[in-house]
XYZ file of C-alpha atoms in Angstrom:
454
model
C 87.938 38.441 115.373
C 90.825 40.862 114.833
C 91.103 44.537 116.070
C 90.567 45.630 112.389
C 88.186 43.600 110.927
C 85.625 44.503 113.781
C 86.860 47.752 112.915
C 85.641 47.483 108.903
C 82.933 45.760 110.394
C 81.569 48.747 112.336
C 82.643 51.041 109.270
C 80.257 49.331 106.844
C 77.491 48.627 108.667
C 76.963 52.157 110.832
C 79.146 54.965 109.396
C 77.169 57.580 107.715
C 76.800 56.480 104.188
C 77.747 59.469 102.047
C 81.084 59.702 104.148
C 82.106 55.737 103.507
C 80.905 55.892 100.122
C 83.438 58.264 99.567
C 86.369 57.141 101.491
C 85.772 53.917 100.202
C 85.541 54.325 96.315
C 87.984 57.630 95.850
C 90.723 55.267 96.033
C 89.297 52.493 93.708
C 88.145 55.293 91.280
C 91.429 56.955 91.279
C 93.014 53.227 90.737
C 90.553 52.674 88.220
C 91.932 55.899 86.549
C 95.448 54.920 86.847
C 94.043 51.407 84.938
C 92.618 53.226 82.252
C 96.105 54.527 81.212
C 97.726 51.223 80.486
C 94.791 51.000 77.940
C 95.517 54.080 76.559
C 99.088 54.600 76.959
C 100.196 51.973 74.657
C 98.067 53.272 71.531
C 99.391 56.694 71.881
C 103.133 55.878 71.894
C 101.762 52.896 68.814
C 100.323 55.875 67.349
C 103.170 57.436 66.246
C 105.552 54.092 65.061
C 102.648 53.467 62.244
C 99.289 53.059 61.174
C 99.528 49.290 60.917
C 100.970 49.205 64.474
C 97.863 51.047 66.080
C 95.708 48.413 64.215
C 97.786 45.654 65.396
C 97.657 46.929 69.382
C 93.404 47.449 68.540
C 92.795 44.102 67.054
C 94.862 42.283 69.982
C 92.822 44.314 72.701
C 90.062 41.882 73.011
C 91.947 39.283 73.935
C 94.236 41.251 76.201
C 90.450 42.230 77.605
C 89.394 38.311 77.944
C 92.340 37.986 80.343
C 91.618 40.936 82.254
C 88.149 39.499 81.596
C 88.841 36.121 84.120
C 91.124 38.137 86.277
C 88.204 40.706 87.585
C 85.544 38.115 86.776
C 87.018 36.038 89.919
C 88.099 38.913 91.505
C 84.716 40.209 92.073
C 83.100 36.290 93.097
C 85.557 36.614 95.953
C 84.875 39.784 96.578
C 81.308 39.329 96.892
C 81.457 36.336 99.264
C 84.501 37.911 101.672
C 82.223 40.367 102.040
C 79.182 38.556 102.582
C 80.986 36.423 105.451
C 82.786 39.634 107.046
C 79.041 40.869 107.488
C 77.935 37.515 108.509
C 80.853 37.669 111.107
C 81.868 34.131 109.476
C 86.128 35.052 109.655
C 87.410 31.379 108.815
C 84.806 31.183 105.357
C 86.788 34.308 104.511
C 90.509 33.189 105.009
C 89.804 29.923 103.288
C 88.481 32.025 100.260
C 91.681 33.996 100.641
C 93.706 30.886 100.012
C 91.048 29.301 97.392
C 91.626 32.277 95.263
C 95.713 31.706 94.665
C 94.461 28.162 93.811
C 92.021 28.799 91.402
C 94.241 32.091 89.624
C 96.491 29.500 88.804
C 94.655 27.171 87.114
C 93.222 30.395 85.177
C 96.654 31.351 84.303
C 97.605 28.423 82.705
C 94.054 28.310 81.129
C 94.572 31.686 79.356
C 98.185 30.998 78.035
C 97.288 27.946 76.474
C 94.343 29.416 74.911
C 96.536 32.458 73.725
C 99.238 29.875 72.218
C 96.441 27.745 70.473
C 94.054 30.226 69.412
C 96.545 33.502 68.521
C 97.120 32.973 64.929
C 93.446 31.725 63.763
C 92.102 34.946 65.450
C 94.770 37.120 63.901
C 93.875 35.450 60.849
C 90.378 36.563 60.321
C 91.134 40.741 61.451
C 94.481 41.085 59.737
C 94.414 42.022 56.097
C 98.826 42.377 55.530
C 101.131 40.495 56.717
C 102.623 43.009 58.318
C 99.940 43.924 60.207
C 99.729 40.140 61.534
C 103.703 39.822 62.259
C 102.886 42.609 64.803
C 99.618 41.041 66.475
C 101.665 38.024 67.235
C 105.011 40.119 68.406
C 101.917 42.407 70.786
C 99.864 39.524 71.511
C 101.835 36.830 72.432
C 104.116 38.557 75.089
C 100.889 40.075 76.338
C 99.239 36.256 76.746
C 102.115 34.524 78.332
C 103.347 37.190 81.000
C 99.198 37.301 82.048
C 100.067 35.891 85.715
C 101.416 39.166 86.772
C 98.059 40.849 85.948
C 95.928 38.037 87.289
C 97.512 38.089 90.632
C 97.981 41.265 90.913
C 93.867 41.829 90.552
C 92.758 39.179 92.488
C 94.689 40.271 95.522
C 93.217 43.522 94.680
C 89.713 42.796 95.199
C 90.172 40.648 98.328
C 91.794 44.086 99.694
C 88.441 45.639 98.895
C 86.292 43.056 100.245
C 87.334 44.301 103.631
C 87.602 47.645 102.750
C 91.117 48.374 102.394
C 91.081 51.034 99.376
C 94.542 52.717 99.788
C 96.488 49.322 98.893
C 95.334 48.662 95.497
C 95.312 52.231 94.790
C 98.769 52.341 95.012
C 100.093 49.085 93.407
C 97.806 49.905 90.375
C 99.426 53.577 90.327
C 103.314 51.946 90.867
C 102.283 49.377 88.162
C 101.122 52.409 85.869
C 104.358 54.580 86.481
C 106.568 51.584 85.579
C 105.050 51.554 82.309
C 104.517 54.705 81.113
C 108.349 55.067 82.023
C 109.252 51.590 79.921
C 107.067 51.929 77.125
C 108.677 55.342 75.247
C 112.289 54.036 76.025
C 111.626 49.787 74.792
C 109.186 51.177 71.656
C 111.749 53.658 70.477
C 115.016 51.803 71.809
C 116.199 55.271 74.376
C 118.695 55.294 76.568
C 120.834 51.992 74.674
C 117.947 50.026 74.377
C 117.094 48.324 70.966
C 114.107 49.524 69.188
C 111.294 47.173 69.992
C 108.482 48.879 68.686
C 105.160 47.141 69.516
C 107.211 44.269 71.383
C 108.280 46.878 73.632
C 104.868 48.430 74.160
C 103.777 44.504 74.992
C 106.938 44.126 77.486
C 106.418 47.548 79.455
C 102.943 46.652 80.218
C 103.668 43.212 80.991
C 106.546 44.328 83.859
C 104.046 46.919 85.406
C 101.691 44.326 86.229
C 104.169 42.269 87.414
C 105.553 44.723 89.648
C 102.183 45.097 91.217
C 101.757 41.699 91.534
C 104.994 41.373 93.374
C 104.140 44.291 95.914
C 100.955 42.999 96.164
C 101.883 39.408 97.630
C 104.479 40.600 100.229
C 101.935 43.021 101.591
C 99.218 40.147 101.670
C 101.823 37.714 103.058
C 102.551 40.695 105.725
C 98.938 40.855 106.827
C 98.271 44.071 105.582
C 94.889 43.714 104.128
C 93.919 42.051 107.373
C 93.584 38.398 105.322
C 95.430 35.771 106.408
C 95.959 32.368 104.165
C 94.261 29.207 105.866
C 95.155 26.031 105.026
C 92.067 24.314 103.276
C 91.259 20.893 102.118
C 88.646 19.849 99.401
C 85.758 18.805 101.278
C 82.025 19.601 100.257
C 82.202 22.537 102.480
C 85.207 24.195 100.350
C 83.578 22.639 96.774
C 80.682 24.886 98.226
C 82.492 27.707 98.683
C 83.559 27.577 95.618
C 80.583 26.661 94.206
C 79.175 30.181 95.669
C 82.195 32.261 94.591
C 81.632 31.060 91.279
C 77.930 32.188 90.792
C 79.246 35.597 90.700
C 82.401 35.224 89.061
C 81.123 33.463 85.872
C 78.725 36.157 84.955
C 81.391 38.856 86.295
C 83.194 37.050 83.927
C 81.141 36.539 80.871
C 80.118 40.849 81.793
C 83.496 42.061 81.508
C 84.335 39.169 78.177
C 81.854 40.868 76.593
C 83.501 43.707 75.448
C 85.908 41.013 73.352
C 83.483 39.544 71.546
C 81.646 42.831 71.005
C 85.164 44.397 69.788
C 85.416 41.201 67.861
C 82.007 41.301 66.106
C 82.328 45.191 65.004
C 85.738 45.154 64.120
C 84.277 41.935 61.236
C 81.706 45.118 60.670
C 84.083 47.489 60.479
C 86.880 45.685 58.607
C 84.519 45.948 55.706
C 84.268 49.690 55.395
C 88.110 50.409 55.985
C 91.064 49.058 58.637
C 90.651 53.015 59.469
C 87.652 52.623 61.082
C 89.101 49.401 62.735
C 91.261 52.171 64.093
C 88.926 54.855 65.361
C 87.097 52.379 67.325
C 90.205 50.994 68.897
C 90.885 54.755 69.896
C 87.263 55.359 71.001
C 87.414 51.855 72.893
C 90.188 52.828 75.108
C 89.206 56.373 75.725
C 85.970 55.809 77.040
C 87.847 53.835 79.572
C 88.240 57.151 81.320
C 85.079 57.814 81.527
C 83.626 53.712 82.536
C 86.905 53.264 84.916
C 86.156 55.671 87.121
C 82.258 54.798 87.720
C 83.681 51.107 88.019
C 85.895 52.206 90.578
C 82.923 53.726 92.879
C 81.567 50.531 92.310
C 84.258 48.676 93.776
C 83.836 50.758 96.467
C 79.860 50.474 96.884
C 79.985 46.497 96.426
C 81.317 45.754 99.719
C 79.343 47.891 101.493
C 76.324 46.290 99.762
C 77.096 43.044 99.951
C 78.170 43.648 103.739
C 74.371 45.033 104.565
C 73.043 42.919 102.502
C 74.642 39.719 104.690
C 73.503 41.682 107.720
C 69.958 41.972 106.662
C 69.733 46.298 106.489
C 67.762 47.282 103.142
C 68.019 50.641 103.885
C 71.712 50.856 103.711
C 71.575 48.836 100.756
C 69.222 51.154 99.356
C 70.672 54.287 100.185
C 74.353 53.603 99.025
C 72.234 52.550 95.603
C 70.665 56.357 96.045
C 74.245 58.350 96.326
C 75.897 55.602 93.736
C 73.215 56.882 91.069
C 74.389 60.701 91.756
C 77.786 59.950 91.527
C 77.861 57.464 88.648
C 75.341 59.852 86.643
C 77.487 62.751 86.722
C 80.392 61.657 85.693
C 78.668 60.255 82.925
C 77.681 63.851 81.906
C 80.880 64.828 82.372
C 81.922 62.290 79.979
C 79.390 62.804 77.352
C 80.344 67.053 77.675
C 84.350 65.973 77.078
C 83.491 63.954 73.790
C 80.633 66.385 72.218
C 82.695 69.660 73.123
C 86.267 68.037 72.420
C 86.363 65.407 70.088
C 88.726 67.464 68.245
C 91.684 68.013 70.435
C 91.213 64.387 71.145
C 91.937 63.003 68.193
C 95.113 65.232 68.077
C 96.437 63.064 70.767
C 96.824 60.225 68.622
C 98.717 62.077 65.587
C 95.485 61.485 63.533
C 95.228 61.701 59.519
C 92.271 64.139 58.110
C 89.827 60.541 56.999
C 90.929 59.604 60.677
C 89.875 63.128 62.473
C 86.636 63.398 60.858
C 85.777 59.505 61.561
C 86.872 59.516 65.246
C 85.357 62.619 66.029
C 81.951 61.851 64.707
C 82.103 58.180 66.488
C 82.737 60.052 69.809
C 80.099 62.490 70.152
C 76.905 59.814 68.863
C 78.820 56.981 70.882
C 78.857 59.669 74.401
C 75.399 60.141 74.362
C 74.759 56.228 75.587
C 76.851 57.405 78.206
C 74.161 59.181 80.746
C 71.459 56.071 80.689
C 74.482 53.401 80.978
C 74.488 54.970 84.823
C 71.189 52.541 85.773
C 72.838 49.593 83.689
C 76.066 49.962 85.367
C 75.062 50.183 88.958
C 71.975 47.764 88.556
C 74.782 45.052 87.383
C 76.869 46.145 90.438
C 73.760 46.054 93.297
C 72.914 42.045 91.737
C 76.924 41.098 91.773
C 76.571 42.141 95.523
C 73.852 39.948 96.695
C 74.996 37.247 94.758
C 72.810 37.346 91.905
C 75.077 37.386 89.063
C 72.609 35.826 86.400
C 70.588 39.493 86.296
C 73.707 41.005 86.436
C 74.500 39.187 83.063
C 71.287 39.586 81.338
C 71.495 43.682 81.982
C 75.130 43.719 80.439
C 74.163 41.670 77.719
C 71.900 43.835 76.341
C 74.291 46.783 76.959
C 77.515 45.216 75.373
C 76.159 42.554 72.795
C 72.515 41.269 72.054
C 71.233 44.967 71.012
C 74.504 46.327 69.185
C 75.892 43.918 67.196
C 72.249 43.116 64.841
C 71.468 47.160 65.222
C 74.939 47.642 63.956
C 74.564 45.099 61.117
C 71.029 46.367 60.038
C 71.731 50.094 60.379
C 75.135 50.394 58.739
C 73.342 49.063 55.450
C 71.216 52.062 55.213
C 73.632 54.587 57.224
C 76.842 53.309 56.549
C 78.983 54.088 59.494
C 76.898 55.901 60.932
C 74.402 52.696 61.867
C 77.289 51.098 63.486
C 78.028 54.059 66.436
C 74.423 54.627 66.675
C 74.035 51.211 68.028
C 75.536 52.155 71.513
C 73.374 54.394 72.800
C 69.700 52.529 71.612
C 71.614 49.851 73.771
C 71.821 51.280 76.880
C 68.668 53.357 76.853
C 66.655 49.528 76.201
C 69.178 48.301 79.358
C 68.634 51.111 81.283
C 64.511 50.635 81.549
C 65.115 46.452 82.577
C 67.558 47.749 84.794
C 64.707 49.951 86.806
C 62.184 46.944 86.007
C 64.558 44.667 87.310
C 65.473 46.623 90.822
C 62.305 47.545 91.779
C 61.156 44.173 91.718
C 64.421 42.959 93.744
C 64.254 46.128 96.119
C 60.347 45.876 96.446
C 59.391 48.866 94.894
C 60.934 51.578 96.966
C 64.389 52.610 95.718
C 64.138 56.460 96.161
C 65.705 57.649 92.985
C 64.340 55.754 89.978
């Protein structure tokens, strides 16, 4: 075993827990950040070439999430079982994986674009009420689709770096990645400097060559043997089918968890459509912001998982246990920070995105009853997180499926009959309050009834 993976090794299984937690989420969390502004980013700059351009960038986002969807769903199988095998001191299980996950990215890429080329125009179809509107889903959507390798790389790599603790690395590709594009997108949208005015084409193409970029960095460094991986030559026996077999439990439901957010975008924006494409609008906005509230709790998780799943294949509960403890703190108050930015400034939000009066008044009532879900998503979020860690991905699932889909979508549709909009954003939080108590049900029963804080 290498100098520094006994070194991670001894990090994650003795250092102080507070101390690690920190040192090893900051960086994710500040990554996750950095993520949260290529959602955003191109909506504001869309914002101000036209209304139908802003719709155009929100009805393509669930299908720009699905991709993002596989990329982080396999991201965090492989995650889970490097891990599990650095605590279980198994090193060749984890450079095999390293290898197995170029293999399988591939076939995912090539999945996803045919999907995108086959499937673009029926979706646009059904969410697109002009023409117009639909010329610029395909000239957004179809550069986003194609060019998805750079992105699916890039995050793959990215968790594998995590699985053994090395924060700093993806930290920094995700923030070069980020700086490429919010330097592209003003100058390809509005054609400055010489370039031709691309408008959403250019939004598409500047966040296309960020991820790309990261990608790029992120390979040579792998290649270099800075994330302490190395690539092993494998060949499919039934040891490697079970490998993959095992990395698959958890990223299917990783995968289906973070896909959700399509089909729930999908489902309100058929709700939505029906009251005006302005509301189509407000939720796009409202989608993307509360990114920077959910990114950076995801990115302590990315920190916590490894250090769970680490104890967990080393057989000590009570680290598992108390990074669960300190997660809760954490995660819960930046959800209170979240829900205090969109009750006291839902205002000056809006602003940002050169809103209309119908617009201002929609968005900012959406934001404050959407925030107050916020708070209780903290035990649905990190109860997701502790089952993806042990390997239990199914539970994971069912808890996110109640936050993201089963609950909202028939609340929505029953409640907006009565309260009209209103039914539709009230939806959220019931949702995570009823995922919240199975998420306490569901960890006592797996921790044995002795989790400290819940």
């Amino acid at each position: 075993m290498t100098e520094s993976r006994q070194q991670e090794r001894n990090q994650m299984g003795s250092k102080k827990m507070l101390p690690l937690i920190i040192s090893m989420a900051v960086p994710p969390m500040l990554s996750m950040l950095i993520q949260s502004l290529y959602n955003i980013v191109d909506s504001i700059f869309v914002a101000r070439v036209s209304e139908e351009a802003l719709s155009a960038v929100s009805i393509i986002f669930p299908i720009q999430n699905l991709a993002l969807s596989i990329a982080v769903g396999l991201g965090i199988g492989l995650n889970s079982y490097i891990a599990r095998n650095l605590g279980a001191g198994d090193t060749e299980k984890v450079d095999k994986a390293c290898t197995m996950g170029f293999f399988l990215t591939l076939i995912h890429y090539i999945l996803i674009a045919l999907l995108g080329i086959l499937c673009m125009k029926p979706f646009v179809a059904v969410f697109a009420k002009t023409a117009e509107v639909a010329s610029l889903c395909y000239d957004y959507g179809y550069i986003i689709v194609l060019f998805s390798f750079g992105q699916l790389f890039h995050i793959m790599i990215e968790k594998m770096f995590q699985a053994t603790g090395k924060m700093l690395i993806p930290m920094a590709l995700q923030g070069i990645g980020c700086v490429v594009n919010l330097v592209m997108d003003p100058i390809l949208i509005f054609g400055l400097f010489g370039c031709p005015v691309l408008g959403v084409k250019g939004a598409a193409i500047a966040t296309v060559m960020g991820q790309i970029v990261s990608c790029v960095l992120s390979m040579i460094l792998l290649v270099q043997g800075k994330g302490g991986l190395k690539l092993h030559r494998i060949h499919w026996d039934k040891k490697n089918l079970i490998m993959v077999k095992q990395v698959y439990a958890v990223a299917l439901p990783s995968t289906l968890i973070m896909a959700l957010p399509s089909i729930l975008i999908a489902g309100l924006n058929g709700i939505l459509v029906s009251f005006s494409a302005v509301a189509v609008s407000v939720f796009g906005i409202y989608y993307k912001l509360q990114t920077f509230v959910y990114m950076p709790a995801n990115g302590l998780i990315q920190g916590v998982r490894p250090i769970i799943s680490y104890n967990y294949g080393a057989g000590d509960q009570k680290r598992e246990k108390e990074a669960l403890g300190i997660s809760i703190g954490i995660v819960g108050t930046i959800m209170l920070l979240g829900t205090m930015l969109f009750w006291f400034f839902p205002v000056q939000i809006m602003d940002i995105f050169k809103s209309n009066k119908e617009m201002k008044e929609m968005g900012v009532l959406a934001l404050r009853i959407i925030s107050i879900g916020f708070l209780p998503s903290t035990l649905g979020i990190l109860a997701g997180a502790v089952f993806e860690s042990i390997g239990k991905g199914v539970q994971s699932l069912i808890i996110t499926m109640l936050r993201q889909l089963v609950i909202i979508l028939p609340v929505s549709i029953v409640c907006s009959r009565f309260l009209g909009l209103m039914g539709v954003w009230i939806s959220f939080p019931i949702a995570e309050i009823i995922a919240a108590v199975l998420a306490v049900l569901l960890l006592k029963k797996e921790l044995k009834n002795t989790i400290p804080m819940i």
